[in-house]
Tab-separated table of C-alpha atoms in Angstrom:
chain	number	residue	atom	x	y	z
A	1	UNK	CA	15.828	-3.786	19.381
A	2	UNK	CA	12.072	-3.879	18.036
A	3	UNK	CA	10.311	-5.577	20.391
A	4	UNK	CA	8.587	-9.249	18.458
A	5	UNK	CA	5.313	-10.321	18.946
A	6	UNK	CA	2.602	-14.011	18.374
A	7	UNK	CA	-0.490	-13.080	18.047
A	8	UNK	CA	-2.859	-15.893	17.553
A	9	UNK	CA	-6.548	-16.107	16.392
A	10	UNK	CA	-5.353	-12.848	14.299
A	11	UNK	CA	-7.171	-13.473	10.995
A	12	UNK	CA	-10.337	-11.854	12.369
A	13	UNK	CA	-11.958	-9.270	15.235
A	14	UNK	CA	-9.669	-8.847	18.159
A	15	UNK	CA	-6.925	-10.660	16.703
A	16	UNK	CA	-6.444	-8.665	13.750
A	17	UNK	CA	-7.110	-5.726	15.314
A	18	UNK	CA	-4.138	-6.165	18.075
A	19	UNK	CA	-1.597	-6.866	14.470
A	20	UNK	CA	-2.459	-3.731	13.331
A	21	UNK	CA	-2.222	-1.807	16.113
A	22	UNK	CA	1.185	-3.760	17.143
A	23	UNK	CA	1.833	-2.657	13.496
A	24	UNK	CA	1.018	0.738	14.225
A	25	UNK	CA	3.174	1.296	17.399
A	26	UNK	CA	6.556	-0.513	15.204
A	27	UNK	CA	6.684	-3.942	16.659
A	28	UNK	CA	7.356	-6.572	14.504
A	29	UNK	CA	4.277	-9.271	14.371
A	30	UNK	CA	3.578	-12.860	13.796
A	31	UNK	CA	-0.083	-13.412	12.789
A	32	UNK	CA	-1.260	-16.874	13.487
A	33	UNK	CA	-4.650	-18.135	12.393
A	34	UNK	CA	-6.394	-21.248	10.158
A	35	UNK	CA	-7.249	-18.897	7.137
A	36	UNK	CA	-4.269	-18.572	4.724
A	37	UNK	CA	-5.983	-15.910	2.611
A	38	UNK	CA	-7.054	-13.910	5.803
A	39	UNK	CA	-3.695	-14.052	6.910
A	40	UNK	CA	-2.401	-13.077	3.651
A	41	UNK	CA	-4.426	-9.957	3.251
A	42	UNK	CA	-3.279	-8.427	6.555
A	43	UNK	CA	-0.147	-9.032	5.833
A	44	UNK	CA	-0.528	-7.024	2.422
A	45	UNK	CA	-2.133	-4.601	4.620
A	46	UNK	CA	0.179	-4.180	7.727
A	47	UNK	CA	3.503	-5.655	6.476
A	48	UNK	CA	3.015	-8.296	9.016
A	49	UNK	CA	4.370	-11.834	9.141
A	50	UNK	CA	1.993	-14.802	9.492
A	51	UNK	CA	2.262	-18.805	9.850
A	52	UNK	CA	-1.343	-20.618	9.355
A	53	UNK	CA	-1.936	-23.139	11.538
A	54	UNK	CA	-4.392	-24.866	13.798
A	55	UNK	CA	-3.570	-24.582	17.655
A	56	UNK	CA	-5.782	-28.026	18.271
A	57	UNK	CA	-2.731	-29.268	16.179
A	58	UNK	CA	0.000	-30.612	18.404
A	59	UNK	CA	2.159	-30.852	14.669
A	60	UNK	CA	1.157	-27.450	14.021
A	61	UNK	CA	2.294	-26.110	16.944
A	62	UNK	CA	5.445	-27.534	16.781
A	63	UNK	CA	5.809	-26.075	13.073
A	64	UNK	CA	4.646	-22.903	14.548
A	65	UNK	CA	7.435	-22.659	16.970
A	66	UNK	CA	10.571	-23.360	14.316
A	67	UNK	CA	9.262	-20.847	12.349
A	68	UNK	CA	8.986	-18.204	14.833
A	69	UNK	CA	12.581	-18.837	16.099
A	70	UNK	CA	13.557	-18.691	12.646
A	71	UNK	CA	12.893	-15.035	12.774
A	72	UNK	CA	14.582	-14.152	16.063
A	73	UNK	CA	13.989	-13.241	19.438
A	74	UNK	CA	9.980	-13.269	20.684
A	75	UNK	CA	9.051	-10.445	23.388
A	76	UNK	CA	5.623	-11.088	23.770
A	77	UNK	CA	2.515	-13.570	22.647
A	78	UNK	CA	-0.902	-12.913	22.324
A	79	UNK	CA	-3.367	-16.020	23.010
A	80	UNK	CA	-6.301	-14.247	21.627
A	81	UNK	CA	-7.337	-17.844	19.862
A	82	UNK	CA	-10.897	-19.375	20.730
A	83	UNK	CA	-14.585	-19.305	20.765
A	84	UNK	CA	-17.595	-19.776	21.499
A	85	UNK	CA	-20.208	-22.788	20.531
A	86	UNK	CA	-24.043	-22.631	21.574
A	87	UNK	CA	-26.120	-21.607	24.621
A	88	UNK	CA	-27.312	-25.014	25.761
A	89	UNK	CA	-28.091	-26.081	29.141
A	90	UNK	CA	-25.352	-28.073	30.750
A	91	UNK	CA	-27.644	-31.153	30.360
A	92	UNK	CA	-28.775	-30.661	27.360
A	93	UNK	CA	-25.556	-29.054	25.824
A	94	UNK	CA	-23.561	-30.850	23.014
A	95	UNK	CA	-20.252	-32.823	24.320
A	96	UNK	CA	-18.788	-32.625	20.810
A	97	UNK	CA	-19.238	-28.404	21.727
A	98	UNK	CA	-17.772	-28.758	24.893
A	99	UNK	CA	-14.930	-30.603	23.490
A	100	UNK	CA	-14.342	-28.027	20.676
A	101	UNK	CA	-14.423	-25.298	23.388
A	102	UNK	CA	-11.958	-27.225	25.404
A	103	UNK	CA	-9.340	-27.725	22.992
A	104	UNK	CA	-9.643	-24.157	21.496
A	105	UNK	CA	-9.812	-22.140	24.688
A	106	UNK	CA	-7.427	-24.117	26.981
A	107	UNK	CA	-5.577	-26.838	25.134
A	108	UNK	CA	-4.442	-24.667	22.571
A	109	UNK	CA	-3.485	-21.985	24.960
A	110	UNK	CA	-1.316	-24.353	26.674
A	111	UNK	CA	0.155	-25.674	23.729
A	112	UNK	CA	1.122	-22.363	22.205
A	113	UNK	CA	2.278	-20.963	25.676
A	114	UNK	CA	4.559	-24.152	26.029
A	115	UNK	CA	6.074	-24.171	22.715
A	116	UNK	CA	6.808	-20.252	22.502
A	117	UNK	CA	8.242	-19.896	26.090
A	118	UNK	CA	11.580	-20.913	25.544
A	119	UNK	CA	11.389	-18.330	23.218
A	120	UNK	CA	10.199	-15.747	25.497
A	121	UNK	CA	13.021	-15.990	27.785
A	122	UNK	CA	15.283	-15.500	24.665
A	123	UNK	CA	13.438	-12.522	24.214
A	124	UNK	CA	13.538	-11.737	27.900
A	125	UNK	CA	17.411	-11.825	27.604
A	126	UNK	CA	17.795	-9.871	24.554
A	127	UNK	CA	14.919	-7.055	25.619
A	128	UNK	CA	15.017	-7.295	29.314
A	129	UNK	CA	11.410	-8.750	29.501
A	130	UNK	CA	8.533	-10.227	27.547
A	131	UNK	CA	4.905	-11.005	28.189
A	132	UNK	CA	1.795	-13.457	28.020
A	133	UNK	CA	-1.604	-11.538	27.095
A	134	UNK	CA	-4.012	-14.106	27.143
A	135	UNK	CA	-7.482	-13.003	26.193
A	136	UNK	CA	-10.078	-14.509	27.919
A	137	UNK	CA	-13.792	-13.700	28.452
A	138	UNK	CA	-16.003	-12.322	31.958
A	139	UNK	CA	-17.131	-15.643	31.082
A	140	UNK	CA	-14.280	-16.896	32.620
A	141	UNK	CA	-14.935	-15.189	35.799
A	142	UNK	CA	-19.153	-15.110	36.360
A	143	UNK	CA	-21.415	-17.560	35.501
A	144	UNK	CA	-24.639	-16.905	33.464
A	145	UNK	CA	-27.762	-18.873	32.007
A	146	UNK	CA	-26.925	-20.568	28.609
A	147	UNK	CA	-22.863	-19.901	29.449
A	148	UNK	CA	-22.648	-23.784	30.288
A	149	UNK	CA	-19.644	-25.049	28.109
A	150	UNK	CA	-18.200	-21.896	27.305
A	151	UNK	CA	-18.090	-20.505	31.025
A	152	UNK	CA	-16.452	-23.878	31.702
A	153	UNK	CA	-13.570	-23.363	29.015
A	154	UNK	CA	-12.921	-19.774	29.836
A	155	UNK	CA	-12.843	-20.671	33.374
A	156	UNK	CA	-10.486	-23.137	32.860
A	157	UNK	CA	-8.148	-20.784	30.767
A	158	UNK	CA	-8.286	-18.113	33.944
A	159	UNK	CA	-6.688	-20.633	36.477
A	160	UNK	CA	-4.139	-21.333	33.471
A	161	UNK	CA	-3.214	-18.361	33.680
A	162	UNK	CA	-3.397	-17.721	37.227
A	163	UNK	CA	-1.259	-20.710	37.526
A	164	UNK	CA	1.121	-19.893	35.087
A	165	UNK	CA	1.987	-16.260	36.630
A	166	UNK	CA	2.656	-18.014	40.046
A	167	UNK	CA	5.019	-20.237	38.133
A	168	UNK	CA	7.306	-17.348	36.216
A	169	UNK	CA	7.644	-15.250	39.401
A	170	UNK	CA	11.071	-14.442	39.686
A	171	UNK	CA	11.577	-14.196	35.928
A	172	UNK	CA	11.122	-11.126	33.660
A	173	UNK	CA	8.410	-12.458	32.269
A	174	UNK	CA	4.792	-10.717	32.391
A	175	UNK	CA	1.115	-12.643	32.644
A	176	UNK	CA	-1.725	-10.253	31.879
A	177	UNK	CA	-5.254	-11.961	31.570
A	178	UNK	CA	-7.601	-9.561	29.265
A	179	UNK	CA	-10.797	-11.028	29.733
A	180	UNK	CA	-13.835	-8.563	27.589
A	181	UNK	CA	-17.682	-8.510	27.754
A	182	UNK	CA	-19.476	-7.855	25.180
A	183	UNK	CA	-17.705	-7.258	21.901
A	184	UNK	CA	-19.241	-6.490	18.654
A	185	UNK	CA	-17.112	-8.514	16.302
A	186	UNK	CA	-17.939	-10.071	12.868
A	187	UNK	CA	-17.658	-13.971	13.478
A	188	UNK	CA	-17.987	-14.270	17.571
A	189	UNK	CA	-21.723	-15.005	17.838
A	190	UNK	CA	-21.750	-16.139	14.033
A	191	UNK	CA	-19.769	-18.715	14.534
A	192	UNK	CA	-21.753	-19.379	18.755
A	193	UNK	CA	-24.690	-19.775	16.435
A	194	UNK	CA	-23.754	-22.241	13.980
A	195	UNK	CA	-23.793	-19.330	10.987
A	196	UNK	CA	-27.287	-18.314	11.948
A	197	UNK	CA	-26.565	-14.658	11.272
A	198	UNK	CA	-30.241	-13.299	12.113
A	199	UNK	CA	-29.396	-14.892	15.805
A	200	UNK	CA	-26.209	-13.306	15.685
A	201	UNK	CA	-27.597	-9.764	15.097
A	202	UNK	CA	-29.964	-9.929	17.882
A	203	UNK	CA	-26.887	-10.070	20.155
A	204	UNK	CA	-26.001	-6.602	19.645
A	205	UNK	CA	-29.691	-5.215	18.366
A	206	UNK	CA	-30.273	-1.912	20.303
A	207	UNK	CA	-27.029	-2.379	22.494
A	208	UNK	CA	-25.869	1.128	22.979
A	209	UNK	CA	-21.985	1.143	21.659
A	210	UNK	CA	-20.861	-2.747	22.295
A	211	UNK	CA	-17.257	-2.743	22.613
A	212	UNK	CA	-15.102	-3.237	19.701
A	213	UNK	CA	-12.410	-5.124	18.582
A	214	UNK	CA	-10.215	-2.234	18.553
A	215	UNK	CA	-11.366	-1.510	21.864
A	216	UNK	CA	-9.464	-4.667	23.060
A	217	UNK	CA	-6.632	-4.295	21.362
A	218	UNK	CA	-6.393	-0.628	22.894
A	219	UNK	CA	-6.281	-2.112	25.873
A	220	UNK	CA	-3.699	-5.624	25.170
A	221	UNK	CA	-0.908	-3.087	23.471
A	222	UNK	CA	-1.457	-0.553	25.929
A	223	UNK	CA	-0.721	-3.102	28.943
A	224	UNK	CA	2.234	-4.819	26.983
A	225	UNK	CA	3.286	-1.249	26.312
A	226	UNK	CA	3.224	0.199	30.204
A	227	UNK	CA	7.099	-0.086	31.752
A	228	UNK	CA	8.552	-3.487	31.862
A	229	UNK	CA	8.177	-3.314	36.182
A	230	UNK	CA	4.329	-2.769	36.231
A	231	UNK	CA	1.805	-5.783	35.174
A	232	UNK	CA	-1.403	-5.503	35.132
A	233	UNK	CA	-2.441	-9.214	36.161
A	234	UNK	CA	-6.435	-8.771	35.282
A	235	UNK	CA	-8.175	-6.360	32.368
A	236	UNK	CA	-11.778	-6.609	32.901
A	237	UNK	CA	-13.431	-4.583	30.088
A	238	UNK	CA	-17.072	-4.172	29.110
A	239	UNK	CA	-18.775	-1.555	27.296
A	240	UNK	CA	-20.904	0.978	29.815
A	241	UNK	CA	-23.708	-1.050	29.115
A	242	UNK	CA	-22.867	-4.444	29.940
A	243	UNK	CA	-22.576	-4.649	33.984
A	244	UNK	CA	-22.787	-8.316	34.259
A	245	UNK	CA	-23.302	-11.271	32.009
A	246	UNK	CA	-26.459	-11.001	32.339
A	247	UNK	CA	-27.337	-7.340	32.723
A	248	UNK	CA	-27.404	-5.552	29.419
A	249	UNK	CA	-29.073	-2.006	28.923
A	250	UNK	CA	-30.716	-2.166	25.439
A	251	UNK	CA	-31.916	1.285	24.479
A	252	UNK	CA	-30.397	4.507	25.374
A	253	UNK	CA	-28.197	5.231	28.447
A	254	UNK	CA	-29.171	8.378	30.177
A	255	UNK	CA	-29.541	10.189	33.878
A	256	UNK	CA	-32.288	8.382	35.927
A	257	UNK	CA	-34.045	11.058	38.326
């Protein structure tokens, strides 16, 4: 059977990029995002299916779930939803911020994972095994200067999902944690910035060849894609000129003598 995936997050960067290239390979996809007409233009694009909703929504989640199991058996989700708000100290940092980050990057993650896993081991039945790509951040895994609430969120969602594979073991069911540096997308550090686009350019100003979001999803269909006996627990992917957080080559990369 065609193998059925969620991917959430999907009307924009890495999101969209992983339904298209789910597309591409013949899987059938859910897109999931806030943005009806986003949503509704990939689908014109890719032939996808999509279900708008807000993963901070408990009700929306819940509506989320019916509708995928109205459309059959589920082999695989994506948590690709989240984000990023500010670069403030951890004293001086926004709490409203932190709390967005929390409920975006880890709530959410939990409440999709919950809802759709009953589903999953329908799929696991039908297919013979399904998976959970969550996409996190190197945030999630080093600490840097001005990382404050984010770092604390994407931590958060790596011992979710550390936690979570140690409770499937035994079932058919993969956990693969794709956590990316720096990735050139078109609303990550737009939206970290409040809209202050100027900011958001300086990001990537003289970065040789940032990753992509095609990039990522190269590497989430490619791991979902390997055989059904071999998981790769941890995808840590940064472009050759990102080798930390906080070490990033601006200018050109070449042979020091």
């Amino acid at each position: 059977m065609t193998r059925r995936a969620v991917v959430t997050g999907a009307s924009t960067g890495i999101g969209a990029a992983a339904v298209r290239l789910l597309r591409e390979h013949g899987w059938d996809v859910v897109a999931v995002a806030r943005r009806q007409e986003r949503l509704a233009a990939l689908a014109a694009e890719t032939g996808c299916d999509f279900v708008v909703a807000d993963l901070t929504v408990a009700e929306d989640v819940d509506r989320l779930a019916a509708e995928v199991a109205a459309g059959g058996p589920l082999t695989t989700l994506v948590n690709n939803a989240g984000g990023a708000r500010g670069l403030a100290t951890v004293e001086a940092g926004s709490v409203e911020d932190w709390r967005w980050m929390f409920e975006a990057n880890v709530i959410a993650t939990k409440r999709v994972t919950s809802a759709l896993l009953p589903l999953l081991r329908d799929g696991a039945e039908a297919t013979g095994s399904a998976d959970i790509v969550t996409v996190t951040s190197i945030a999630g895994h080093i600490a840097y200067e001005g990382g404050s609430g984010y770092n604390a969120a994407k931590f958060a969602e790596h011992a979710l999902v550390a936690v979570l594979r140690l409770e499937l073991a035994g079932e058919p069911i993969r956990v693969i944690e794709v956590a990316p540096g720096l990735v050139k997308t078109e609303e990550f550090s737009l939206n970290r910035f409040g809209g202050d686009q100027a900011r958001a350019d300086a990001v990537y100003a003289d970065v040789p060849e940032p990753l992509t979001a095609e990039d990522i999803a190269e590497s989430i269909v490619g791991a979902v894609e390997l055989p059904a006996h071999v998981n790769l627990d941890l995808i840590t992917i940064k472009p050759v000129a990102q080798a930390a957080p906080s070490k990033l080559v601006k200018g050109k990369i070449a042979v020091k003598r």
